[in-house]
Short mmCIF file of C-alpha atoms in Angstrom, two decimals:
data_model
loop_
_atom_site.label_atom_id
_atom_site.label_comp_id
_atom_site.label_asym_id
_atom_site.label_seq_id
_atom_site.Cartn_x
_atom_site.Cartn_y
_atom_site.Cartn_z
CA GLY A 165 -1.32 -3.23 2.86
CA GLY A 166 1.21 -5.73 4.18
CA PHE A 167 3.51 -5.16 1.22
CA VAL A 168 3.43 -1.41 1.80
CA LEU A 169 4.34 -1.87 5.46
CA THR A 170 7.34 -4.02 4.53
CA GLN A 171 8.51 -1.26 2.17
CA ILE A 172 8.14 1.42 4.86
CA GLY A 173 10.28 -0.54 7.30
CA GLN A 174 10.46 -0.40 11.07
CA ALA A 175 10.57 3.35 11.71
CA PRO A 176 9.71 4.44 15.25
CA ALA A 177 7.66 7.35 13.88
CA PRO A 178 3.89 7.10 13.27
CA ILE A 179 2.39 6.00 9.95
CA LEU A 180 -0.69 7.92 8.79
CA TRP A 181 -3.06 5.47 7.04
CA ILE A 182 -6.08 7.05 5.30
CA GLN A 183 -8.92 5.01 3.75
CA ASP A 184 -12.04 5.94 1.88
CA ARG A 185 -15.31 4.33 2.94
CA LEU A 186 -15.40 1.84 0.03
CA ALA A 187 -11.81 0.62 0.58
CA GLU A 188 -12.47 0.13 4.29
CA ARG A 189 -15.66 -1.79 3.52
CA GLU A 190 -13.93 -4.03 0.95
CA VAL A 191 -10.60 -4.84 2.61
CA GLY A 192 -11.12 -3.85 6.25
CA ARG A 193 -9.00 -1.69 8.48
CA PRO A 194 -5.30 -2.30 9.03
CA CYS A 195 -4.66 -3.72 12.49
CA GLN A 196 -1.47 -2.76 14.27
CA ALA A 197 -1.38 -5.96 16.33
CA GLY A 198 0.97 -8.45 14.69
CA LEU A 199 2.40 -6.00 12.15
CA GLY A 200 5.61 -5.52 14.09
CA LEU A 201 5.46 -1.72 13.85
CA HIS A 202 7.66 0.26 16.21
CA GLY A 203 5.62 3.43 15.89
CA PRO A 204 1.87 3.98 16.10
CA LEU A 205 -0.52 3.50 13.20
CA LEU A 206 -2.77 6.55 12.86
CA LEU A 207 -5.97 5.53 11.06
CA MET A 208 -8.40 7.82 9.28
CA GLN A 209 -11.58 6.66 7.54
CA LEU A 210 -13.10 9.29 5.25
CA SER A 211 -16.20 9.23 3.08
CA ARG A 212 -14.88 10.62 -0.19
CA PRO A 213 -11.72 9.91 -2.21
CA ALA A 214 -11.23 13.68 -2.62
CA ASP A 215 -11.02 13.97 1.18
CA VAL A 216 -8.49 11.11 1.26
CA MET A 217 -6.26 12.96 -1.22
CA MET A 218 -6.57 16.21 0.74
CA ALA A 219 -5.75 14.48 4.03
CA ALA A 220 -2.75 12.74 2.42
CA GLU A 221 -1.41 16.08 1.17
CA GLU A 222 -1.83 17.61 4.62
CA GLY A 223 -0.20 14.58 6.24
CA LEU A 224 2.83 14.98 4.00
CA ARG A 225 3.40 18.42 5.54
CA CYS A 226 4.28 16.63 8.80
CA LYS A 227 7.92 15.57 8.74
CA ALA A 228 7.43 13.64 12.01
CA LEU A 229 5.60 10.85 10.14
CA ALA A 230 7.37 7.73 8.89
CA ALA A 231 5.00 7.57 5.89
CA VAL A 232 1.55 8.43 4.58
CA VAL A 233 -0.63 5.72 3.02
CA ALA A 234 -3.78 6.63 1.10
CA GLU A 235 -6.14 3.78 0.20
CA VAL A 236 -9.11 4.14 -2.17
CA ARG A 237 -11.47 1.90 -4.12
CA GLY A 238 -11.97 2.18 -7.87
CA ASP A 239 -11.26 5.04 -10.25
CA PRO A 240 -12.74 8.17 -8.66
CA PRO A 241 -12.21 11.50 -10.47
CA ALA A 242 -10.16 12.72 -7.48
CA MET A 243 -7.40 10.23 -8.44
CA ASN A 244 -6.26 12.08 -11.55
CA PHE A 245 -2.73 12.76 -12.76
CA THR A 246 -2.63 16.23 -11.23
CA ALA A 247 -3.59 14.93 -7.78
CA THR A 248 -0.95 12.18 -7.89
CA LYS A 249 1.66 14.69 -9.08
CA ARG A 250 0.85 16.94 -6.11
CA LEU A 251 1.30 13.98 -3.74
CA ALA A 252 4.61 13.00 -5.34
CA LEU A 253 5.99 16.56 -5.15
CA ARG A 254 4.82 17.03 -1.57
CA ALA A 255 6.36 13.68 -0.53
CA GLU A 256 9.69 14.55 -2.14
CA ALA A 257 9.75 18.02 -0.57
CA ALA A 258 8.99 16.67 2.92
CA GLY A 259 11.14 13.54 2.63
CA VAL A 260 8.14 11.49 3.77
CA PRO A 261 7.27 8.41 1.67
CA CYS A 262 3.73 8.30 0.33
CA TRP A 263 1.95 5.17 -0.86
CA LEU A 264 -1.28 5.25 -2.83
CA ILE A 265 -3.19 1.94 -2.78
CA ARG A 266 -5.92 1.69 -5.41
CA HIS A 267 -8.20 -1.36 -5.13
CA GLY A 268 -10.01 -2.44 -8.30
CA ALA A 269 -8.60 0.45 -10.31
CA MET A 270 -7.56 0.57 -13.94
CA PRO A 271 -3.89 1.35 -14.60
CA ASP A 272 -4.02 4.92 -15.86
CA LEU A 273 -1.81 7.99 -15.78
CA SER A 274 -0.06 8.55 -12.49
CA ALA A 275 2.92 10.55 -11.28
CA ALA A 276 3.94 7.73 -8.92
CA ARG A 277 7.68 7.05 -8.91
CA ASP A 278 7.08 3.30 -8.68
CA ARG A 279 3.97 1.49 -9.88
CA TRP A 280 3.18 -1.96 -8.52
CA ARG A 281 0.46 -4.46 -9.32
CA ILE A 282 -0.20 -6.99 -6.56
CA SER A 283 -2.48 -9.98 -7.07
CA THR A 284 -3.24 -13.13 -5.14
CA LEU A 285 -1.99 -16.58 -6.09
CA PRO A 286 -3.12 -20.03 -4.93
CA SER A 287 -1.75 -20.73 -1.47
CA ALA A 288 1.31 -22.89 -0.97
CA ALA A 289 0.87 -26.55 -0.06
CA ASN A 290 0.06 -27.20 3.57
CA PRO A 291 2.83 -29.39 5.01
CA ASP A 292 0.46 -31.03 7.50
CA ASP A 293 -2.62 -31.63 5.31
CA PRO A 294 -2.41 -31.62 1.50
CA ARG A 295 -6.16 -30.86 1.28
CA ALA A 296 -5.89 -27.72 3.44
CA PRO A 297 -4.61 -24.35 2.25
CA GLY A 298 -1.08 -23.40 3.17
CA GLU A 299 0.61 -20.03 3.55
CA PRO A 300 -0.84 -17.25 1.35
CA ARG A 301 1.09 -16.11 -1.72
CA TRP A 302 1.01 -13.04 -3.97
CA ARG A 303 2.37 -11.97 -7.35
CA LEU A 304 4.25 -8.66 -7.16
CA GLN A 305 4.83 -6.80 -10.41
CA LEU A 306 6.89 -3.62 -10.54
CA PHE A 307 5.75 -2.48 -13.97
CA ARG A 308 6.98 1.11 -13.96
CA SER A 309 9.76 2.75 -11.98
CA ARG A 310 11.97 5.78 -12.33
CA ASP A 311 14.98 4.26 -10.57
CA LYS A 312 14.43 0.50 -10.25
CA ARG A 313 14.37 -2.26 -12.80
CA PRO A 314 10.83 -3.57 -13.46
CA GLY A 315 10.29 -7.19 -12.57
CA GLU A 316 7.96 -9.82 -11.19
CA TRP A 317 8.20 -11.80 -7.95
CA VAL A 318 6.18 -14.31 -5.96
CA ALA A 319 5.92 -13.36 -2.29
CA ARG A 320 4.65 -15.41 0.61
CA HIS A 321 3.62 -14.80 4.17
CA GLU A 322 6.46 -15.50 6.55
CA PRO A 323 5.71 -15.29 10.27
CA GLY A 324 8.44 -13.61 12.29
CA LYS A 325 10.12 -15.21 15.26
CA ASP A 326 8.66 -12.48 17.47
CA GLY A 327 5.09 -13.35 16.40
CA THR A 328 4.83 -10.57 13.81
CA ALA A 329 3.96 -11.08 10.16
CA GLY A 330 6.32 -10.50 7.26
CA TRP A 331 6.77 -11.13 3.55
CA ALA A 332 9.45 -13.06 1.74
CA ALA A 333 10.06 -13.02 -1.99
#
């Protein structure tokens, strides 16, 4: 989720964040405190992935949003190519970015313009205690894109001077 927020930027408009029940149970709810967002974070927790996709499509009709984020767990039938194509077309028509986060999913067909794989890495060394964990790190892989060059990066948590969290690659 943190990576997605860094890609959305600091828009003053609200971000609609929709989770299915299994994603919320596995990774928790996003918390606006400390994210450094200028606009509100509108959270929805829904029971079924099909409802998440429907809510995301409806959210993309609202041009007042900074972005729509849909978060699901696994490979539910509602996450098929046709559904992702509808999201991509709706996002392009509205000019509202849409991010689809799929936890524990297999890489399959998708109409997403950019496809990322994000995984955890061992934490960096702790400067104060070599036996303690340091700042968290992640591997970012852009493995398919329509307008960017694929690549791989290592990102780390970088606290902001204003107390907010950020990422650095």
